[in-house]
C-alpha cells in the first residue's frame, strides 16, 4: 500500500470525495483518510437535502457522479418565491433567467454515498477507511500525517475536507472555530395536498427562516432555522402536530401537509477564515467556511472549492514533465485567489440577510420589506442575484 502521495485528503464527505473524483484524470497519486464512510442510503426520503446549483450539477456530471443518481429522486426548482415578514416579496423564475432550472434538489445521503462508491473504484487512490489522523508535521518539501493506528503517510499537499470542526485546520495552526448562531436548522419531509409546481418557497418570519424545497411528486423538504429552544420544541411535536404547524407557518400555500420523514436538527454556525491555505495545506468545504443554510449555499461553495482546486492541480500536472509539487505555494495561492470572491460574497450576503431579518428594531421591519420589493422591481439586480444563486460567477473563470 503506497504511503507517499501527491495529495492526501483528510475527510471523505461530499467535498473530500468530490475532490478525489475530480483528480482521477490526472497522474497524481492520491490518499484519502475517512473515519466513518457513508452508509448505503435507506429507501426513505432523506431529511437532509441539498439545493444544488446548475454549475455544481455540471461539475458532478463531469466527475461521473450525477448520471449515477436516481433521477426519480431529484426535483428541479424552476421558481423561487421569497417573502419578508411585512409584505416584502421576491420572485425568481428559471424562465426569466433564461435557464432550464434554478437548482436541483437531491438527497444528501445518496450523493455522499455515490461519490464514495466512485472513490472506492478509483485508480491511483489509496483509501484509509475507518482511520483517523493523530499528528501532522509540516516540512519544507512534504507534510507527514500519522494515523491513530500508527501508520504514517507523507504528501506534497494535505487537503482538509474534514468539516466545520476540522481537525486538520487546527493541526495546521489555522486556529479558528465556527461561531454558533444559537439556532437549529430543523429539517423534515412532508407530503403536500397541492402540487408545488417545482417551486421553492422561503419565508423570513419573526421566529426564523422557513424554506420549503420541492421533492419529486407531491412532497416537500423543509429547513426551518429557528432559535434553539423553538427548534427543540419543534423536534418534540407529534408528526401530525408538526405538519399542521409547518403548513400554518407557510400560510397553507400547499394545503394540508403530512409528515413523511421525522424531523432532525443541526446547530447552525458561521465561519469565515482570512486564509484558506498554509504551507503544504489547503482547506475546502466546511473546513474552510461555514454559512447559514438560508441561502442553501453551503455544499455548493464546498463543491466549487473541490472543482477549482482540482482544476489548478490538474493544470499544473498537465504542464509538468513529472508530477508537480502540489504543495507549491504559488498553486495554493492560485486556488485561494480564485475562491476568495465567491466565498466572501456568499458568506457576507447570507450573514447580512440573517442579521437584517433577525433584528427586532421596529424601523427595520418595513425597511427590509421595502428593500425586497424594490429589488423585485429591478430586473438587473434580480438577474444578478439569480445568477449568483445558480453559481454562475466562478464557473467560467479559468
Ligand atoms: C440544516 C442544514 C441544512 C443544510 N442545507 C444545505 C442546502 O440546502 N444546500 C447546501 O448547499 N448546503 C446545505 N447545508 C450545508 C452542507 O451540509 C455542508 O456544507 C456540507 O455537508 C459540507 O460538506 P463537507 O464535506 O465539507 O463536510 P462534512 O459533510 O462535515 O464532511 C466531513 C467529513 O470528514 C470526516 N471527518 C470528520 N473528522 C475527521 C477527522 N478528524 N479526520 C478525517 N476525517 C474526518 C467526516 O466523517 C466526514 O465524512 C446545510 C447544513 C445544515 C446544517
Short mmCIF file of C-alpha atoms and ligand atoms in Angstrom, two decimals:
data_model
loop_
_atom_site.label_atom_id
_atom_site.label_comp_id
_atom_site.label_asym_id
_atom_site.label_seq_id
_atom_site.Cartn_x
_atom_site.Cartn_y
_atom_site.Cartn_z
CA UNK A 1 0.00 0.00 0.00
CA UNK A 2 1.51 3.39 -1.03
CA UNK A 3 2.30 5.80 1.81
CA UNK A 4 3.71 8.73 -0.19
CA UNK A 5 1.21 10.89 -2.06
CA UNK A 6 0.97 13.97 -4.23
CA UNK A 7 -2.29 14.87 -2.48
CA UNK A 8 -3.58 13.45 0.81
CA UNK A 9 -7.22 14.33 1.51
CA UNK A 10 -8.39 14.30 5.13
CA UNK A 11 -12.16 13.75 5.15
CA UNK A 12 -14.21 11.77 2.63
CA UNK A 13 -17.54 13.60 2.95
CA UNK A 14 -19.15 15.13 -0.12
CA UNK A 15 -16.39 17.65 -0.73
CA UNK A 16 -13.37 15.44 0.00
CA UNK A 17 -14.75 12.62 -2.19
CA UNK A 18 -15.64 15.06 -4.98
CA UNK A 19 -12.07 16.42 -4.96
CA UNK A 20 -10.68 12.89 -5.16
CA UNK A 21 -13.01 12.09 -8.10
CA UNK A 22 -12.02 15.32 -9.88
CA UNK A 23 -8.33 14.37 -9.62
CA UNK A 24 -8.95 10.93 -11.15
CA UNK A 25 -7.99 12.03 -14.66
CA UNK A 26 -4.57 13.30 -13.51
CA UNK A 27 -1.44 11.18 -12.98
CA UNK A 28 -1.37 12.31 -9.33
CA UNK A 29 -1.12 9.75 -6.51
CA UNK A 30 -3.98 10.39 -4.06
CA UNK A 31 -4.60 9.26 -0.47
CA UNK A 32 -7.92 9.69 1.36
CA UNK A 33 -8.47 9.34 5.12
CA UNK A 34 -12.09 8.90 6.28
CA UNK A 35 -13.01 7.61 9.76
CA UNK A 36 -16.73 6.92 9.04
CA UNK A 37 -17.51 6.17 5.38
CA UNK A 38 -21.11 6.94 4.35
CA UNK A 39 -23.60 4.09 4.78
CA UNK A 40 -25.76 2.83 1.91
CA UNK A 41 -28.87 5.05 1.83
CA UNK A 42 -32.19 3.77 3.20
CA UNK A 43 -35.24 3.71 0.88
CA UNK A 44 -36.93 6.51 2.93
CA UNK A 45 -36.60 10.14 1.84
CA UNK A 46 -33.51 11.71 3.43
CA UNK A 47 -34.42 14.60 5.75
CA UNK A 48 -31.25 16.37 4.68
CA UNK A 49 -31.33 17.61 1.11
CA UNK A 50 -29.17 19.92 -0.98
CA UNK A 51 -30.31 22.60 -3.40
CA UNK A 52 -27.51 22.19 -5.95
CA UNK A 53 -26.85 24.99 -8.42
CA UNK A 54 -26.71 24.16 -12.16
CA UNK A 55 -22.96 24.93 -12.08
CA UNK A 56 -22.39 22.34 -9.35
CA UNK A 57 -24.65 19.86 -11.11
CA UNK A 58 -22.44 20.18 -14.21
CA UNK A 59 -19.34 19.58 -12.07
CA UNK A 60 -20.92 16.42 -10.59
CA UNK A 61 -21.75 15.34 -14.12
CA UNK A 62 -18.14 15.86 -15.23
CA UNK A 63 -16.80 13.69 -12.41
CA UNK A 64 -19.31 10.95 -13.23
CA UNK A 65 -21.44 11.16 -10.06
CA UNK A 66 -24.60 12.87 -11.37
CA UNK A 67 -25.53 10.23 -14.01
CA UNK A 68 -25.50 7.52 -11.31
CA UNK A 69 -28.01 9.28 -9.06
CA UNK A 70 -31.63 8.10 -9.31
CA UNK A 71 -33.29 10.80 -11.45
CA UNK A 72 -36.69 9.89 -9.97
CA UNK A 73 -35.45 11.15 -6.59
CA UNK A 74 -34.22 14.53 -7.85
CA UNK A 75 -36.53 17.54 -8.25
CA UNK A 76 -35.91 20.66 -10.34
CA UNK A 77 -36.56 24.14 -8.93
CA UNK A 78 -37.97 26.39 -11.65
CA UNK A 79 -39.37 29.13 -9.42
CA UNK A 80 -38.32 30.68 -6.10
CA UNK A 81 -40.72 32.75 -4.05
CA UNK A 82 -39.28 34.64 -1.07
CA UNK A 83 -41.48 36.54 1.39
CA UNK A 84 -40.46 39.00 4.09
CA UNK A 85 -42.14 39.46 7.46
CA UNK A 86 -44.23 42.52 6.46
CA UNK A 87 -45.30 42.28 2.83
CA UNK A 88 -41.88 42.10 1.12
CA UNK A 89 -41.72 39.68 -1.80
CA UNK A 90 -39.17 38.50 -4.35
CA UNK A 91 -39.78 36.07 -7.21
CA UNK A 92 -37.16 34.38 -9.39
CA UNK A 93 -38.03 32.12 -12.30
CA UNK A 94 -35.87 29.92 -14.47
CA UNK A 95 -37.76 31.34 -17.47
CA UNK A 96 -36.74 34.94 -16.62
CA UNK A 97 -33.16 33.85 -16.00
CA UNK A 98 -33.12 32.04 -19.37
CA UNK A 99 -32.24 28.66 -17.88
CA UNK A 100 -33.97 25.31 -17.63
CA UNK A 101 -33.84 25.22 -13.79
CA UNK A 102 -32.60 27.38 -10.93
CA UNK A 103 -31.45 24.42 -8.81
CA UNK A 104 -31.82 20.67 -8.36
CA UNK A 105 -32.91 19.19 -5.05
CA UNK A 106 -31.12 15.99 -4.18
CA UNK A 107 -30.77 13.87 -1.04
CA UNK A 108 -27.52 14.39 0.87
CA UNK A 109 -27.02 10.72 1.84
CA UNK A 110 -27.41 9.43 -1.72
CA UNK A 111 -24.96 11.98 -3.12
CA UNK A 112 -22.37 11.25 -0.40
CA UNK A 113 -22.70 7.50 -0.98
CA UNK A 114 -22.43 7.78 -4.76
CA UNK A 115 -19.27 9.90 -4.52
CA UNK A 116 -17.77 7.47 -2.02
CA UNK A 117 -18.53 4.45 -4.24
CA UNK A 118 -16.76 6.23 -7.11
CA UNK A 119 -13.72 6.88 -4.93
CA UNK A 120 -13.59 3.21 -3.87
CA UNK A 121 -13.21 2.17 -7.53
CA UNK A 122 -10.65 4.87 -8.39
CA UNK A 123 -7.12 4.05 -9.67
CA UNK A 124 -4.05 5.66 -8.09
CA UNK A 125 -6.09 6.28 -4.94
CA UNK A 126 -5.36 4.71 -1.56
CA UNK A 127 -8.21 4.70 0.94
CA UNK A 128 -7.62 4.83 4.68
CA UNK A 129 -11.23 4.00 5.55
CA UNK A 130 -12.03 3.80 9.25
CA UNK A 131 -8.75 5.58 10.08
CA UNK A 132 -8.33 8.85 11.95
CA UNK A 133 -5.36 11.25 11.88
CA UNK A 134 -3.41 11.74 15.10
CA UNK A 135 -0.49 14.06 14.26
CA UNK A 136 0.64 16.37 11.47
CA UNK A 137 4.19 17.58 10.80
CA UNK A 138 4.72 20.23 8.13
CA UNK A 139 8.15 20.31 6.46
CA UNK A 140 9.65 22.32 3.60
CA UNK A 141 9.13 19.66 0.95
CA UNK A 142 6.49 17.34 2.47
CA UNK A 143 3.81 17.05 5.12
CA UNK A 144 3.74 13.92 7.28
CA UNK A 145 0.50 12.59 8.73
CA UNK A 146 0.46 9.92 11.43
CA UNK A 147 -2.76 7.98 11.88
CA UNK A 148 -4.16 6.85 15.24
CA UNK A 149 -3.33 3.23 14.32
CA UNK A 150 0.35 4.20 13.96
CA UNK A 151 0.56 4.24 10.14
CA UNK A 152 2.49 7.21 8.70
CA UNK A 153 1.98 8.87 5.30
CA UNK A 154 3.74 11.71 3.54
CA UNK A 155 2.34 14.05 0.92
CA UNK A 156 3.27 17.15 -1.04
CA UNK A 157 -0.14 18.61 -0.18
CA UNK A 158 -2.62 17.76 2.59
CA UNK A 159 -6.20 18.90 1.98
CA UNK A 160 -8.55 19.46 4.92
CA UNK A 161 -12.06 18.35 3.90
CA UNK A 162 -12.98 17.23 7.40
CA UNK A 163 -15.93 19.52 8.04
CA UNK A 164 -16.73 22.52 10.22
CA UNK A 165 -14.80 21.22 13.24
CA UNK A 166 -11.79 20.39 11.05
CA UNK A 167 -9.00 18.57 12.86
CA UNK A 168 -6.60 19.46 10.05
CA UNK A 169 -7.37 23.18 10.31
CA UNK A 170 -6.35 23.15 13.97
CA UNK A 171 -3.35 20.88 13.39
CA UNK A 172 -2.09 23.22 10.64
CA UNK A 173 -2.34 26.17 13.01
CA UNK A 174 -5.18 27.90 11.14
CA UNK A 175 -6.78 28.39 14.54
CA UNK A 176 -10.42 29.37 14.19
CA UNK A 177 -13.65 27.91 15.45
CA UNK A 178 -17.12 28.43 13.99
CA UNK A 179 -19.36 30.94 15.82
CA UNK A 180 -22.74 29.49 16.83
CA UNK A 181 -25.86 31.40 15.70
CA UNK A 182 -27.73 29.98 18.70
CA UNK A 183 -30.13 28.43 16.20
CA UNK A 184 -31.06 24.97 14.96
CA UNK A 185 -31.79 24.02 11.36
CA UNK A 186 -34.80 21.74 11.73
CA UNK A 187 -35.32 19.50 8.70
CA UNK A 188 -38.21 17.15 7.83
CA UNK A 189 -40.09 15.97 4.76
CA UNK A 190 -43.83 16.20 4.11
CA UNK A 191 -46.41 15.05 1.62
CA UNK A 192 -48.40 18.06 0.39
CA UNK A 193 -52.04 18.28 -0.68
CA UNK A 194 -51.47 20.59 -3.66
CA UNK A 195 -48.76 20.30 -6.36
CA UNK A 196 -45.76 22.53 -5.69
CA UNK A 197 -45.10 23.09 -9.40
CA UNK A 198 -41.31 22.85 -8.81
CA UNK A 199 -41.44 25.98 -6.64
CA UNK A 200 -39.11 26.66 -3.68
CA UNK A 201 -40.71 28.84 -1.00
CA UNK A 202 -38.94 30.84 1.67
CA UNK A 203 -40.40 32.97 4.44
CA UNK A 204 -38.43 35.37 6.61
CA UNK A 205 -40.62 35.06 9.69
CA UNK A 206 -40.27 36.75 13.08
CA UNK A 207 -39.39 33.31 14.55
CA UNK A 208 -36.79 32.38 11.90
CA UNK A 209 -36.38 31.45 8.24
CA UNK A 210 -38.62 28.73 6.83
CA UNK A 211 -37.84 27.08 3.49
CA UNK A 212 -39.91 24.53 1.58
CA UNK A 213 -38.00 22.84 -1.21
CA UNK A 214 -39.73 20.66 -3.80
CA UNK A 215 -39.16 16.89 -3.80
CA UNK A 216 -40.47 14.66 -6.62
CA UNK A 217 -44.24 14.17 -6.63
CA UNK A 218 -46.36 15.87 -4.02
CA UNK A 219 -43.57 16.07 -1.47
CA UNK A 220 -41.53 18.86 0.06
CA UNK A 221 -38.47 19.14 2.23
CA UNK A 222 -38.38 21.73 4.99
CA UNK A 223 -35.44 23.61 6.53
CA UNK A 224 -36.63 25.84 9.38
CA UNK A 225 -33.87 27.86 11.06
CA UNK A 226 -35.10 28.86 14.49
CA UNK A 227 -33.62 29.79 17.91
CA UNK A 228 -32.52 26.65 19.77
CA UNK A 229 -35.42 26.47 22.30
CA UNK A 230 -38.02 26.75 19.50
CA UNK A 231 -36.08 24.16 17.48
CA UNK A 232 -36.13 21.69 20.38
CA UNK A 233 -39.87 22.32 20.78
CA UNK A 234 -40.46 21.53 17.07
CA UNK A 235 -38.49 18.28 17.43
CA UNK A 236 -40.72 17.19 20.34
CA UNK A 237 -44.01 17.61 18.40
CA UNK A 238 -46.10 14.64 17.28
CA UNK A 239 -45.79 14.19 13.45
CA UNK A 240 -49.36 15.39 12.79
CA UNK A 241 -48.94 18.45 15.03
CA UNK A 242 -45.61 19.30 13.39
CA UNK A 243 -47.18 19.02 9.92
CA UNK A 244 -50.06 21.32 10.96
CA UNK A 245 -47.57 23.85 12.45
CA UNK A 246 -45.42 23.84 9.30
CA UNK A 247 -48.46 24.15 7.00
CA UNK A 248 -49.72 27.14 9.02
CA UNK A 249 -46.26 28.79 9.06
CA UNK A 250 -46.29 28.58 5.25
CA UNK A 251 -49.81 30.09 5.05
CA UNK A 252 -51.18 26.70 3.85
CA UNK A 253 -49.66 27.51 0.46
CA UNK A 254 -49.63 23.80 -0.46
CA UNK A 255 -52.72 22.83 1.53
CA UNK A 256 -52.64 20.10 4.15
CA UNK A 257 -49.23 18.53 5.00
CA UNK A 258 -48.40 15.04 6.28
CA UNK A 259 -45.02 14.22 7.85
CA UNK A 260 -43.15 11.52 5.87
CA UNK A 261 -39.64 11.87 7.37
CA UNK A 262 -39.40 12.69 11.08
CA UNK A 263 -37.59 15.91 11.99
CA UNK A 264 -33.87 16.16 12.69
CA UNK A 265 -31.88 19.23 13.69
CA UNK A 266 -28.39 20.67 13.18
CA UNK A 267 -26.76 23.52 15.11
CA UNK A 268 -26.15 26.49 12.80
CA UNK A 269 -22.79 28.23 12.77
CA UNK A 270 -20.70 30.76 10.87
CA UNK A 271 -17.04 30.63 9.86
CA UNK A 272 -15.07 32.87 7.51
CA UNK A 273 -11.30 32.45 7.54
CA UNK A 274 -8.82 35.12 6.46
CA UNK A 275 -6.63 32.35 4.90
CA UNK A 276 -7.71 29.00 3.48
CA UNK A 277 -4.20 27.75 2.68
CA UNK A 278 -0.97 27.37 4.67
CA UNK A 279 2.38 25.74 3.95
CA UNK A 280 1.54 22.34 2.34
CA UNK A 281 -2.12 22.66 3.43
CA UNK A 282 -5.35 23.67 1.67
CA UNK A 283 -8.85 23.70 3.14
CA UNK A 284 -12.06 23.02 1.24
CA UNK A 285 -15.76 22.83 2.12
CA UNK A 286 -16.99 23.38 5.65
CA UNK A 287 -13.39 23.15 6.93
CA UNK A 288 -12.79 26.41 5.02
CA UNK A 289 -16.12 28.24 5.54
CA UNK A 290 -19.46 27.62 7.19
CA UNK A 291 -22.54 29.54 6.07
CA UNK A 292 -26.09 29.73 7.40
CA UNK A 293 -28.37 27.42 5.35
CA UNK A 294 -30.80 30.25 4.50
CA UNK A 295 -29.30 30.71 1.02
CA UNK A 296 -28.73 26.94 0.58
CA UNK A 297 -25.14 27.60 -0.49
CA UNK A 298 -23.01 25.56 1.95
CA UNK A 299 -22.37 22.49 -0.12
CA UNK A 300 -22.33 24.46 -3.36
CA UNK A 301 -19.40 26.55 -2.11
CA UNK A 302 -17.59 23.40 -0.99
CA UNK A 303 -18.05 21.62 -4.32
CA UNK A 304 -16.80 24.70 -6.16
CA UNK A 305 -13.71 24.61 -3.89
CA UNK A 306 -13.16 20.97 -4.90
CA UNK A 307 -13.65 21.78 -8.58
CA UNK A 308 -11.26 24.75 -8.58
CA UNK A 309 -8.53 23.07 -6.52
CA UNK A 310 -8.68 20.03 -8.81
CA UNK A 311 -8.52 22.29 -11.86
CA UNK A 312 -5.43 24.12 -10.51
CA UNK A 313 -3.64 20.83 -9.67
CA UNK A 314 -4.62 19.03 -12.90
CA UNK A 315 -3.48 22.00 -14.96
CA UNK A 316 -0.11 22.01 -13.14
CA UNK A 317 0.18 18.24 -13.76
CA UNK A 318 -0.58 18.71 -17.47
CA UNK A 319 2.18 21.29 -17.87
CA UNK A 320 4.88 19.47 -15.88
CA UNK A 321 7.19 16.76 -17.26
CA UNK A 322 6.96 14.82 -13.96
CA UNK A 323 4.28 15.07 -11.22
CA UNK A 324 4.30 18.69 -9.99
CA UNK A 325 4.81 19.78 -6.40
CA UNK A 326 1.12 20.06 -5.48
CA UNK A 327 2.06 21.96 -2.31
CA UNK A 328 3.84 24.72 -4.28
CA UNK A 329 2.70 27.97 -2.57
CA UNK A 330 2.02 29.54 -5.99
CA UNK A 331 -0.54 26.82 -6.78
CA UNK A 332 -2.14 27.16 -3.35
CA UNK A 333 -2.37 30.94 -3.72
CA UNK A 334 -3.96 30.49 -7.16
CA UNK A 335 -6.62 28.24 -5.61
CA UNK A 336 -7.21 30.65 -2.73
CA UNK A 337 -7.46 33.71 -5.01
CA UNK A 338 -9.98 32.02 -7.29
CA UNK A 339 -12.25 31.07 -4.39
CA UNK A 340 -11.92 34.23 -2.37
CA UNK A 341 -14.54 36.42 -4.04
CA UNK A 342 -17.41 33.94 -4.16
CA UNK A 343 -16.83 32.67 -0.61
CA UNK A 344 -16.62 36.20 0.82
CA UNK A 345 -19.66 37.49 -1.10
CA UNK A 346 -21.89 34.48 -0.36
CA UNK A 347 -20.86 34.39 3.30
CA UNK A 348 -21.35 38.15 3.66
CA UNK A 349 -24.74 38.19 1.89
CA UNK A 350 -26.04 35.21 3.85
CA UNK A 351 -24.82 36.53 7.19
CA UNK A 352 -26.08 40.05 6.39
CA UNK A 353 -29.55 38.81 5.42
CA UNK A 354 -29.68 36.74 8.58
CA UNK A 355 -28.76 39.72 10.78
CA UNK A 356 -31.15 42.06 8.94
CA UNK A 357 -34.14 39.78 9.46
CA UNK A 358 -33.14 38.80 12.99
CA UNK A 359 -33.13 42.46 14.09
CA UNK A 360 -36.26 43.25 16.06
CA UNK A 361 -35.83 47.07 15.86
CA UNK A 362 -39.20 48.46 14.66
CA UNK A 363 -37.97 50.83 11.88
CA UNK A 364 -36.09 47.97 10.24
CA UNK A 365 -39.20 45.82 9.68
CA UNK A 366 -40.88 47.97 6.98
CA UNK A 367 -37.48 49.00 5.59
CA UNK A 368 -36.24 45.47 4.93
CA UNK A 369 -39.56 44.52 3.30
CA UNK A 370 -39.49 47.68 1.19
CA UNK A 371 -35.94 46.72 0.19
CA UNK A 372 -37.17 43.33 -1.04
CA UNK A 373 -39.94 44.95 -3.09
CA UNK A 374 -37.51 47.47 -4.59
CA UNK A 375 -35.10 44.70 -5.54
CA UNK A 376 -38.02 42.83 -7.09
CA UNK A 377 -38.66 45.82 -9.39
CA UNK A 378 -35.06 45.98 -10.60
CA UNK A 379 -34.62 43.29 -13.25
CA UNK A 380 -30.86 43.87 -13.43
CA UNK A 381 -30.47 43.22 -9.70
CA UNK A 382 -32.79 40.20 -9.65
CA UNK A 383 -30.98 38.79 -12.68
CA UNK A 384 -27.63 39.28 -10.88
CA UNK A 385 -28.99 37.62 -7.72
CA UNK A 386 -30.44 34.73 -9.73
CA UNK A 387 -27.09 34.19 -11.46
CA UNK A 388 -25.30 34.25 -8.11
CA UNK A 389 -27.86 31.81 -6.70
CA UNK A 390 -27.16 29.50 -9.66
CA UNK A 391 -23.38 29.62 -9.10
CA UNK A 392 -22.66 31.24 -12.46
CA UNK A 393 -19.98 33.58 -11.14
CA UNK A 394 -16.92 31.39 -10.80
CA UNK A 395 -17.58 28.66 -13.31
CA UNK A 396 -16.36 30.49 -16.39
CA UNK A 397 -13.12 31.80 -14.87
CA UNK A 398 -10.15 29.64 -15.64
C1 LIG B 1 -29.58 22.17 8.45
C2 LIG B 1 -28.61 22.27 7.34
C3 LIG B 1 -29.11 22.34 6.07
C4 LIG B 1 -28.24 22.50 5.01
N1 LIG B 1 -28.79 22.63 3.79
C5 LIG B 1 -27.98 22.86 2.75
C6 LIG B 1 -28.52 23.05 1.44
O1 LIG B 1 -29.74 23.05 1.20
N2 LIG B 1 -27.66 23.28 0.44
C7 LIG B 1 -26.31 23.32 0.67
O2 LIG B 1 -25.58 23.54 -0.29
N3 LIG B 1 -25.78 23.10 1.87
C8 LIG B 1 -26.56 22.88 2.93
N4 LIG B 1 -26.01 22.70 4.17
C9 LIG B 1 -24.54 22.69 4.34
C10 LIG B 1 -23.89 21.33 4.00
O3 LIG B 1 -24.48 20.30 4.72
C11 LIG B 1 -22.40 21.36 4.30
O4 LIG B 1 -21.86 22.49 3.67
C12 LIG B 1 -21.68 20.10 3.77
O5 LIG B 1 -22.13 18.93 4.40
C13 LIG B 1 -20.18 20.22 3.99
O6 LIG B 1 -19.53 19.10 3.44
P1 LIG B 1 -18.01 18.76 3.83
O7 LIG B 1 -17.66 17.54 3.02
O8 LIG B 1 -17.15 19.95 3.72
O9 LIG B 1 -18.08 18.43 5.37
P2 LIG B 1 -18.86 17.26 6.09
O10 LIG B 1 -20.12 16.91 5.39
O11 LIG B 1 -18.95 17.66 7.53
O12 LIG B 1 -17.87 16.01 5.94
C14 LIG B 1 -16.65 15.95 6.64
C15 LIG B 1 -16.08 14.54 6.51
O13 LIG B 1 -14.85 14.49 7.26
C16 LIG B 1 -14.87 13.36 8.12
N5 LIG B 1 -14.10 13.70 9.32
C17 LIG B 1 -14.50 14.30 10.46
N6 LIG B 1 -13.49 14.42 11.31
C18 LIG B 1 -12.41 13.89 10.71
C19 LIG B 1 -11.04 13.74 11.08
N7 LIG B 1 -10.58 14.13 12.28
N8 LIG B 1 -10.21 13.17 10.19
C20 LIG B 1 -10.65 12.75 8.96
N9 LIG B 1 -11.92 12.87 8.57
C21 LIG B 1 -12.79 13.44 9.43
C22 LIG B 1 -16.33 13.11 8.43
O14 LIG B 1 -16.54 11.75 8.78
C23 LIG B 1 -17.00 13.47 7.11
O15 LIG B 1 -17.06 12.39 6.22
C24 LIG B 1 -26.83 22.53 5.24
C25 LIG B 1 -26.33 22.42 6.52
C26 LIG B 1 -27.20 22.33 7.56
C27 LIG B 1 -26.63 22.26 8.94
#
